[in-house]
Coordinates of C-alpha atoms in Angstrom, one line a residue:
M105 CA -0.1 0.0 0.0
P106 CA 1.3 3.6 -0.8
N107 CA 2.3 5.7 2.1
I108 CA -0.4 8.6 1.6
V109 CA 0.0 11.9 3.6
E110 CA -2.2 14.9 3.6
T111 CA -0.9 18.4 4.4
E112 CA -1.8 22.2 3.9
G113 CA 1.0 23.9 2.2
L114 CA 2.4 27.2 0.8
V115 CA 4.1 26.9 -2.6
L116 CA 7.2 28.8 -2.5
D117 CA 8.6 27.9 -6.0
R118 CA 7.5 26.0 -9.2
K119 CA 9.6 24.7 -11.9
P120 CA 9.0 22.5 -15.0
S121 CA 10.2 19.0 -14.6
G122 CA 10.3 17.2 -17.9
E123 CA 7.3 17.6 -20.3
R124 CA 4.5 16.7 -17.8
H125 CA 5.3 17.5 -14.4
L126 CA 6.0 20.4 -12.0
R127 CA 8.6 20.5 -9.3
L128 CA 7.1 22.2 -6.3
T129 CA 9.0 23.6 -3.3
V130 CA 6.4 23.6 -0.5
L131 CA 6.4 24.8 3.0
S132 CA 4.3 22.7 5.2
P133 CA 3.4 23.7 8.9
T134 CA 3.7 20.0 9.7
L135 CA 6.1 18.6 7.4
G136 CA 8.5 21.3 7.0
L137 CA 10.1 22.2 3.7
I138 CA 9.3 19.5 1.2
T139 CA 9.8 18.8 -2.6
A140 CA 6.7 17.7 -4.5
M141 CA 6.1 16.5 -8.0
A142 CA 2.8 17.5 -9.4
R143 CA 1.4 16.4 -12.9
D144 CA 1.1 19.6 -15.1
S145 CA -2.6 19.4 -16.0
R146 CA -1.7 21.7 -19.1
A147 CA 0.6 19.4 -20.5
S148 CA -1.2 16.2 -19.9
A149 CA -4.7 17.3 -20.8
K150 CA -6.1 15.9 -24.1
P151 CA -8.7 18.2 -25.4
T152 CA -10.4 15.5 -27.4
T153 CA -11.1 13.4 -24.5
V154 CA -11.9 15.8 -21.6
R155 CA -15.5 16.1 -20.8
K156 CA -17.0 19.7 -20.6
T157 CA -19.1 18.7 -17.6
K158 CA -15.8 18.2 -15.4
S159 CA -13.7 21.1 -14.1
A160 CA -10.0 20.7 -15.0
P161 CA -7.8 19.9 -12.1
S162 CA -6.2 22.9 -10.3
R163 CA -2.7 23.6 -11.8
P164 CA -0.2 24.3 -9.0
D165 CA 0.9 28.0 -9.0
I166 CA 3.6 29.9 -6.9
F167 CA 2.2 31.3 -3.7
D168 CA -0.8 28.9 -3.7
R169 CA -2.0 28.0 -0.2
A170 CA -3.4 24.5 -1.0
M171 CA -4.3 21.0 0.6
M172 CA -2.3 18.3 -0.8
R173 CA -2.8 14.6 -0.8
M174 CA 0.6 13.2 -1.5
E175 CA 2.3 9.8 -1.9
L176 CA 5.7 9.2 -0.2
P177 CA 8.0 6.9 -2.4
D178 CA 9.4 3.7 -1.3
S179 CA 12.0 4.3 1.5
G180 CA 15.4 4.9 0.1
T181 CA 14.3 5.6 -3.3
V182 CA 14.8 9.3 -3.2
H183 CA 15.0 12.3 -0.7
P184 CA 12.9 11.5 2.4
N185 CA 11.3 15.1 2.0
F186 CA 10.3 14.2 -1.7
Y187 CA 6.6 13.4 -2.4
F188 CA 4.3 12.8 -5.5
V189 CA 1.2 14.9 -5.5
R190 CA -2.0 12.9 -6.0
E191 CA -4.5 15.6 -5.2
Y192 CA -4.2 19.4 -5.2
K193 CA -6.9 21.7 -4.0
V194 CA -6.3 25.4 -3.9
L195 CA -7.4 27.1 -0.6
H196 CA -6.4 30.3 -1.6
R197 CA -4.6 31.8 -4.8
H198 CA -2.7 35.2 -4.2
A199 CA -3.8 36.3 -7.8
G200 CA -3.7 40.0 -6.6
L201 CA 0.0 39.8 -6.3
G202 CA 0.3 40.1 -9.9
K203 CA -1.1 43.5 -10.0
S204 CA 2.1 45.0 -8.5
Y205 CA 5.4 44.2 -9.5
A206 CA 6.9 45.5 -6.0
A207 CA 4.4 43.3 -4.1
L208 CA 5.5 40.2 -6.3
E209 CA 9.1 41.1 -5.8
A210 CA 8.6 41.3 -1.9
A211 CA 6.8 37.9 -2.1
A212 CA 9.5 36.2 -4.1
G213 CA 12.2 37.7 -1.6
L214 CA 10.4 36.3 1.3
A215 CA 9.9 33.1 -0.4
N216 CA 13.4 32.7 -1.3
L217 CA 14.6 33.4 2.1
V218 CA 12.3 30.8 3.7
G219 CA 13.3 28.3 1.1
R220 CA 16.9 28.7 1.9
N221 CA 16.4 28.4 5.6
A222 CA 13.2 26.4 6.5
A223 CA 15.2 23.2 6.7
H224 CA 17.0 24.5 9.8
F225 CA 14.0 25.9 11.5
E226 CA 13.2 24.3 14.8
T227 CA 9.5 24.2 13.8
C228 CA 7.9 25.6 10.6
A229 CA 4.2 26.1 11.9
P230 CA 5.0 29.8 13.1
V231 CA 6.9 30.6 9.9
Y232 CA 4.0 29.3 7.8
D233 CA 1.6 31.5 9.6
L234 CA 4.0 34.4 9.1
C235 CA 4.2 33.8 5.3
C236 CA 0.4 33.6 4.9
K237 CA -0.1 36.8 6.7
A238 CA 2.6 38.5 4.7
L239 CA 1.0 37.4 1.4
E240 CA -2.3 38.3 2.5
A241 CA -1.0 41.8 3.5
L242 CA 0.8 42.2 0.2
E243 CA -2.4 41.2 -1.7
S244 CA -4.3 43.7 0.0
G245 CA -2.2 46.7 -1.1
A246 CA 0.0 47.1 2.0
P247 CA 3.3 48.8 1.4
P248 CA 5.6 45.9 0.1
E249 CA 8.7 46.9 1.8
A250 CA 6.9 47.5 5.1
V251 CA 5.4 43.8 4.9
R252 CA 9.0 42.5 4.0
L253 CA 11.0 44.3 6.6
K254 CA 8.2 43.2 9.2
A255 CA 8.3 39.7 8.2
L256 CA 12.0 39.4 8.2
F257 CA 12.3 40.9 11.6
L258 CA 9.6 38.7 13.1
L259 CA 11.3 35.6 11.5
A260 CA 14.6 36.4 12.8
S261 CA 13.2 37.1 16.3
A262 CA 11.3 33.8 16.2
E263 CA 14.5 32.0 15.5
G264 CA 16.0 33.6 18.5
Y265 CA 18.1 36.3 17.2
A266 CA 18.4 39.5 18.9
A267 CA 17.2 41.9 16.2
R268 CA 15.4 43.9 18.8
E269 CA 18.2 44.2 21.2
Q270 CA 21.2 44.6 18.8
W271 CA 20.1 45.9 15.4
L272 CA 17.3 48.0 16.4
P273 CA 19.2 50.1 19.0
A274 CA 22.0 50.7 16.4
L275 CA 19.7 52.7 14.2
S276 CA 19.1 56.6 14.3
A277 CA 16.3 57.8 16.4
A278 CA 14.2 58.6 13.3
D279 CA 14.8 55.1 11.8
Q280 CA 14.0 53.5 15.1
T281 CA 10.7 55.1 15.1
I282 CA 9.9 54.0 11.5
V283 CA 10.9 50.3 12.3
V284 CA 8.9 50.3 15.6
T285 CA 5.8 51.9 14.0
V286 CA 5.9 49.1 11.3
L287 CA 6.4 46.4 14.0
K288 CA 3.6 47.4 16.0
R289 CA 0.9 48.2 13.7
P290 CA -0.8 46.1 10.8
A291 CA 1.3 46.4 7.8
S292 CA -1.6 47.9 6.0
E293 CA -1.5 51.0 8.3
A294 CA 2.2 51.5 7.0
T295 CA 0.4 53.6 4.2
N296 CA -0.1 56.3 6.9
L297 CA 3.5 56.9 7.4
A298 CA 5.0 60.0 6.0
A299 CA 6.3 59.6 2.4
E300 CA 9.9 60.1 3.6
A301 CA 9.6 57.2 6.0
I302 CA 8.1 55.0 3.5
G303 CA 11.0 55.8 1.3
R304 CA 13.4 54.8 4.0
L305 CA 11.9 51.3 4.4
S306 CA 13.8 49.8 1.4
K307 CA 17.2 51.1 2.8
L308 CA 16.3 49.8 6.2
R309 CA 15.3 46.3 4.9
V310 CA 18.5 46.1 3.1
A311 CA 20.4 47.1 6.1
F312 CA 18.7 44.5 8.2
E313 CA 19.6 41.9 5.6
R314 CA 23.2 42.9 6.0
W315 CA 22.9 42.4 9.6
L316 CA 21.5 39.1 9.3
E317 CA 24.2 37.8 7.1
E318 CA 26.8 39.1 9.4
H319 CA 25.3 38.1 12.9
T320 CA 23.2 35.1 12.2
D321 CA 23.2 31.7 10.3
L322 CA 20.4 32.8 8.1
E323 CA 21.2 32.6 4.4
V324 CA 19.7 35.8 3.0
N325 CA 21.1 36.3 -0.5

């Protein structure tokens, strides 16, 4: 009998694999970071045989939050975190991200960082929740740099790094105020910041990424 597991997951990356499959990098709150092979419905569909009364299966897309029913291959055949997707149900597709290049870039940056480091996280459930909230904020129109900086800061803090104790105090008083405001309020409220403060967010995020590279084990770039 095949070893079947079910999990909710967030698709961090999607790449073609051969002519008929997609290779997904998925963050699961229970399984951690996994690789899942899914059949590409576009490549495998046969127009002459598909019934019009049946809806086409959902084609996995990047940033999907989905429920997946997967089969684990025989032990020892492939990487232990490798699965074959048998059923794929979209719970939420962040289609709104495509309306803003800045939002899409911020989402991709967060997904890249999580994908690089999730294998080393003590638990992925809090990171999963953080990513879902960040994507929802980006889709709703929150300032991308505010969302990205807040997500990075919360992720680093959750992993036990002293961002609040070391990085934050080293900033100027004006920059500290900006960062604290972003951290304390919902990301959507960052639109109320002064234009000058919003303009500083990108530089502050880059500065924080440099601090992470120098003072933590997180792979940022």
